[in-house]
Short mmCIF file of C-alpha atoms in Angstrom, two decimals:
data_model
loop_
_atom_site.label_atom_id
_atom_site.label_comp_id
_atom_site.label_asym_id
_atom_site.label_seq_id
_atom_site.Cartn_x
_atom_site.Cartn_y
_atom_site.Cartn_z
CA UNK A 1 277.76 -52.71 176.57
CA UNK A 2 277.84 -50.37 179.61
CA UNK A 3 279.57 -46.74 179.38
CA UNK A 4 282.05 -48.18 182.14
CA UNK A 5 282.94 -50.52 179.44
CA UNK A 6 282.91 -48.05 176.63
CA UNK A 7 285.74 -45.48 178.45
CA UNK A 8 287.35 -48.35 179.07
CA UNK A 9 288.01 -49.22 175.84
CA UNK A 10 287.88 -46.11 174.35
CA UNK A 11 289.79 -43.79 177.46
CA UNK A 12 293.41 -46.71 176.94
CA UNK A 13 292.75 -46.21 172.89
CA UNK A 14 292.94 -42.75 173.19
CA UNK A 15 295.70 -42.93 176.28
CA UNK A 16 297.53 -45.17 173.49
CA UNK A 17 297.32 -42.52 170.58
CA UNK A 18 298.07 -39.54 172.69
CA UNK A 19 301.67 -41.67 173.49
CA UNK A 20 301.98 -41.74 169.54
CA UNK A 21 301.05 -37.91 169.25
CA UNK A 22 304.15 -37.22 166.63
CA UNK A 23 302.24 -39.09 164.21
CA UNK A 24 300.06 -36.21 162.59
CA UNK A 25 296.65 -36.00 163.67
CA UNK A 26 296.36 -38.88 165.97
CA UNK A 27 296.65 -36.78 168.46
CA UNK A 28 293.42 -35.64 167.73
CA UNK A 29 291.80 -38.91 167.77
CA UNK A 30 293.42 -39.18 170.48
CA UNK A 31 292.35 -36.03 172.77
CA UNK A 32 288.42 -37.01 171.42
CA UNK A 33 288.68 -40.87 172.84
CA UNK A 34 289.79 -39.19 175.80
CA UNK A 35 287.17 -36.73 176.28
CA UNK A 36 283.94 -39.07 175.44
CA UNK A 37 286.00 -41.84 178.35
CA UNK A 38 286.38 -39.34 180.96
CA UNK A 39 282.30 -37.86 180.10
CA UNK A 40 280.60 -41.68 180.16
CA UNK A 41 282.94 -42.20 183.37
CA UNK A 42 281.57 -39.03 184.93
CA UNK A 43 277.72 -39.97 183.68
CA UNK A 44 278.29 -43.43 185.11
CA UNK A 45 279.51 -42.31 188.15
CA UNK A 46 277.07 -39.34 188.69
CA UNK A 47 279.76 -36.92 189.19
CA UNK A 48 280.03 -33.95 186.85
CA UNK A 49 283.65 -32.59 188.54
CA UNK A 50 285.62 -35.43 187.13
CA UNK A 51 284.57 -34.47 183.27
CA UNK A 52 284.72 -30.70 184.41
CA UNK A 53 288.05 -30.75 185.99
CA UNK A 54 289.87 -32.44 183.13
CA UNK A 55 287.84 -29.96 180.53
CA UNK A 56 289.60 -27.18 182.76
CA UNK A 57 293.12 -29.17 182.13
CA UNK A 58 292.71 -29.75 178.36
CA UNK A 59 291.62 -25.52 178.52
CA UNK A 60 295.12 -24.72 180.17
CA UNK A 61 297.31 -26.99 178.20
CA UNK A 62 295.85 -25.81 175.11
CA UNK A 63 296.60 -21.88 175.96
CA UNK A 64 300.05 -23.33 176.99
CA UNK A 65 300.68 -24.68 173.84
CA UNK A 66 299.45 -21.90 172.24
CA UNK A 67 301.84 -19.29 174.21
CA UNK A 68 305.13 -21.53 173.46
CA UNK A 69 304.34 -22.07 170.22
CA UNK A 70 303.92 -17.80 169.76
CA UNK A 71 307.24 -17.50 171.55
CA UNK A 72 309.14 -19.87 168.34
CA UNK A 73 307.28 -17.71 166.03
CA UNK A 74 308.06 -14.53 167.69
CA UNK A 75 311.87 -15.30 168.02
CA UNK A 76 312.04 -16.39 164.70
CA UNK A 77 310.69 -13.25 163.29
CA UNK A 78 312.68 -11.19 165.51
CA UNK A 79 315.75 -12.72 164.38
CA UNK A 80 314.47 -12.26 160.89
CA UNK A 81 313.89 -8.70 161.09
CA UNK A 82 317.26 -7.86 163.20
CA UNK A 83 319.43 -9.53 160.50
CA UNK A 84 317.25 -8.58 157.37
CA UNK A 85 319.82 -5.45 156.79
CA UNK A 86 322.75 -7.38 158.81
CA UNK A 87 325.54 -6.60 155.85
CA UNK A 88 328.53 -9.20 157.38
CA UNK A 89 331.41 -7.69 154.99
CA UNK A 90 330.86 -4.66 156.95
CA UNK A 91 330.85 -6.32 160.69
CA UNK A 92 334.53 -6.08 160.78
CA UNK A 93 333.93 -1.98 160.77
CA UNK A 94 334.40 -1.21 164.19
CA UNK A 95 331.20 1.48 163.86
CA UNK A 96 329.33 -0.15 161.87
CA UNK A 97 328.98 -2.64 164.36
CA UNK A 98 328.69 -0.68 167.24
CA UNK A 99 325.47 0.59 164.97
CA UNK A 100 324.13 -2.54 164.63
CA UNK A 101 324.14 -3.00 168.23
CA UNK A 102 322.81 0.29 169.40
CA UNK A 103 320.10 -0.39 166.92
CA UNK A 104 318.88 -3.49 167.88
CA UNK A 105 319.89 -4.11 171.78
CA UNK A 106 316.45 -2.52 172.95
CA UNK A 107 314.37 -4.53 170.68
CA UNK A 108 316.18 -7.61 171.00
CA UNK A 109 316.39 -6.69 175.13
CA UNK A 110 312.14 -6.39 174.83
CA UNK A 111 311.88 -9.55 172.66
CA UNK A 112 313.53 -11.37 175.41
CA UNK A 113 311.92 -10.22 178.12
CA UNK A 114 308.34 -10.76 176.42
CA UNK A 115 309.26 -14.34 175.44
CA UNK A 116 310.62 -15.10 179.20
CA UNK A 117 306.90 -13.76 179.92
CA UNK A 118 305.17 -15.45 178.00
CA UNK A 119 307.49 -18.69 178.61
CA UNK A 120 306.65 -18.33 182.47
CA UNK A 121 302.93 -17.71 181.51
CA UNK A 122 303.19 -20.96 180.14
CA UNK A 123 305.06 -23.16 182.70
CA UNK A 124 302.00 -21.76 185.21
CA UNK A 125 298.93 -22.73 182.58
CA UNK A 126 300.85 -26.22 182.17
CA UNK A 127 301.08 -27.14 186.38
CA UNK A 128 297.68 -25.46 186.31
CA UNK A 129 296.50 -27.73 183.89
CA UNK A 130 298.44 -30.72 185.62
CA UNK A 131 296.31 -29.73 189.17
CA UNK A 132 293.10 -30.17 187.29
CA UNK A 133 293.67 -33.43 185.84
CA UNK A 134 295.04 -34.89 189.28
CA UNK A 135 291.49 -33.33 190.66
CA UNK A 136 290.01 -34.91 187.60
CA UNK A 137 291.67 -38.40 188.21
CA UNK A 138 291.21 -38.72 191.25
CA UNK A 139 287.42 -38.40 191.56
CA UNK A 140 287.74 -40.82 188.88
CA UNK A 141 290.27 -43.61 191.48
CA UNK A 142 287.56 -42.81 194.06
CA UNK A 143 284.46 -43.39 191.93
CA UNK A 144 286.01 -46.77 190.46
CA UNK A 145 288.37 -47.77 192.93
CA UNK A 146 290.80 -48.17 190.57
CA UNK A 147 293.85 -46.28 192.34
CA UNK A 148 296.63 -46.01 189.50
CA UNK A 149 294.58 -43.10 188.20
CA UNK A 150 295.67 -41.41 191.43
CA UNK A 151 299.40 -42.41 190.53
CA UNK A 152 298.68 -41.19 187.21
CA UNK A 153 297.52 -37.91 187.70
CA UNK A 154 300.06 -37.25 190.80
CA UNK A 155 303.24 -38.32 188.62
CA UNK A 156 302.04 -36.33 185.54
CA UNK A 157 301.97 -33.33 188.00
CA UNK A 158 305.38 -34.00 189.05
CA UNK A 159 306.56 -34.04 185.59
CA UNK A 160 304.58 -30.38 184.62
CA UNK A 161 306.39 -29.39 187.92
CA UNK A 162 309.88 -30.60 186.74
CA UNK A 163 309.16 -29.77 182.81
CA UNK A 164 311.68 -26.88 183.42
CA UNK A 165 314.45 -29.52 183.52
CA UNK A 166 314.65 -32.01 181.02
CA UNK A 167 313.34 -34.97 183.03
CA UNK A 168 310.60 -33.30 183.35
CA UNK A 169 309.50 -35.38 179.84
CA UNK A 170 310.50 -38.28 180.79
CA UNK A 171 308.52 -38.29 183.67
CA UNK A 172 305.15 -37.08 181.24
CA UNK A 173 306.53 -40.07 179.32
CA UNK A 174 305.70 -42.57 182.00
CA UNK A 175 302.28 -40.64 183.52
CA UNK A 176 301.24 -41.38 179.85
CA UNK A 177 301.85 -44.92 180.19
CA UNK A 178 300.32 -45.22 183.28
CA UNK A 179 297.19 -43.51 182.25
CA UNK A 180 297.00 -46.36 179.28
CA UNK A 181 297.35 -48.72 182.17
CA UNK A 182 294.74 -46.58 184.47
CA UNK A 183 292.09 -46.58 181.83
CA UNK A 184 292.55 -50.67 180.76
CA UNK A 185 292.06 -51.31 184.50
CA UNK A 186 288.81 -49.83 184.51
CA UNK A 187 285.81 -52.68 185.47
CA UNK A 188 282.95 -53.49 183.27
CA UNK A 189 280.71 -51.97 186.08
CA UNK A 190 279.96 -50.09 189.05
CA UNK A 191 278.21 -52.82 190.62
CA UNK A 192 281.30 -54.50 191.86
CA UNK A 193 282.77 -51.86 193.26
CA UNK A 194 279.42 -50.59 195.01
CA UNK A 195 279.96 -54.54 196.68
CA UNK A 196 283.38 -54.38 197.57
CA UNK A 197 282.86 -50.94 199.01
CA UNK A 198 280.16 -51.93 201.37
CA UNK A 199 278.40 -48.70 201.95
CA UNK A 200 276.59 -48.41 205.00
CA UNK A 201 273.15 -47.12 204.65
CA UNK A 202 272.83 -45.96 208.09
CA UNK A 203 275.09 -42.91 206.61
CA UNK A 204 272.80 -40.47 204.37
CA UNK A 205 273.83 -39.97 200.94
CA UNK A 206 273.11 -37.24 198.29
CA UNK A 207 270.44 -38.86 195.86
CA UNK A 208 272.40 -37.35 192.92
CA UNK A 209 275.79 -37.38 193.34
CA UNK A 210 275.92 -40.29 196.29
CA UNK A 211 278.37 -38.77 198.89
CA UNK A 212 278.10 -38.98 202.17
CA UNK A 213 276.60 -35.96 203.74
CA UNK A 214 275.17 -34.55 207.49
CA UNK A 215 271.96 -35.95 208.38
CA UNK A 216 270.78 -32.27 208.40
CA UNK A 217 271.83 -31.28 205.11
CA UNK A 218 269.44 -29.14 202.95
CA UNK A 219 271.67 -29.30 199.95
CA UNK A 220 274.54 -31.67 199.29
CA UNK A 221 277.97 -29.69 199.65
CA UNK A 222 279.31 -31.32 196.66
CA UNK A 223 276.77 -30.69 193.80
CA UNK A 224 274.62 -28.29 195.46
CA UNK A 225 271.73 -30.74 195.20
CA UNK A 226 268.73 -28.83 197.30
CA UNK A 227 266.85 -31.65 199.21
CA UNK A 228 262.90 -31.11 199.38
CA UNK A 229 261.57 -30.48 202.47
#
């Protein structure tokens, strides 16, 4: 069985699982099935940017995640602090509470100003991330000819872009089922493709990555291949 066939099967199982990611650690699973796909489609295809670009995504999102998920901890330990010697049968006392204010308002002023930060820090790492797998995608639609991975990756960047609203989600919701879709459409081979494509052989190609390239090309633009001669 080819390693077209293999991130085929293995790219929409892990597409699949990542849609069922509040099941504990299937995400996991799912993030590895992804991530031996998009390498055999980037070995079969001879181009190392597609399996780079969407390591550089996977690199971004993770930080993301990681800044978010300091921000809950952060607030929640804030809050936990601020109201550790909160007494509320003295918050009627008119000083007391204009105490408790004084107090805390600079902290609490700093806290929020590092977590809308951080927040931001996030929101750039996730469209960052987004770009990359678009990049990532569609070297993937132009290798394979199999175009919903362009869809894919553009509509999953629309929904990092929009994740500040709330439909933002939804739309990650349905760039997840299209990338199930993307991966399941996948053929068995290149060699049907390579037919369909037609390449003229009049145009020179890079040996190693197979672009077309000037005639007087001592390297190939795209992979730096350096030609002999």
């Amino acid at each position: 069985m080819g390693k077209l066939r293999d991130a085929k099967i293995l790219g929409g199982i892990g597409a699949i699982l990542l849609l069922l990611s509040f099941i504990p650690f299937v995400s996991i699973i799912g993030i590895v099935l992804m991530f031996i796909a998009v390498k055999y489609i980037s070995d079969e295809t001879k181009d190392k940017d597609i399996f780079k670009n969407y390591l550089y995504s996977f690199i971004f999102n993770i930080i993301a995640i990681i800044a978010f998920i300091s921000v809950i901890i952060f607030i929640f330990v804030g809050l936990g602090f601020t109201f550790s010697n909160f007494n509320p049968q003295q918050f009627t006392d008119t000083n007391y509470f204009q105490s408790f204010i004084t107090e805390n308002f600079a902290p609490a002023l700093g806290g929020i100003i590092g977590c809308g930060v951080a927040i931001l820090i996030a929101y750039i790492l996730i469209i960052l991330g987004a770009l990359f797998l678009r990049k990532s995608y569609d070297g993937i639609a132009e290798r394979t000819k199999v175009d919903l991975f362009k869809t894919t990756g553009f509509v999953n960047l629309i929904g990092a872009v929009t994740t500040i609203f709330l439909i933002g989600f939804i739309i990650l919701f349905i760039a997840r089922i299209l990338e199930i879709a993307s991966f399941f459409s996948l053929p068995d081979s290149l060699s049907k493709t390579k037919i369909e494509e037609k390449i003229d052989n009049s145009q020179r190609r890079c040996p190693k990555c197979g672009r077309i390239i000037p005639e007087d090309a001592k390297y190939c633009p795209y992979c730096n291949n350096k030609f002999e001669g």
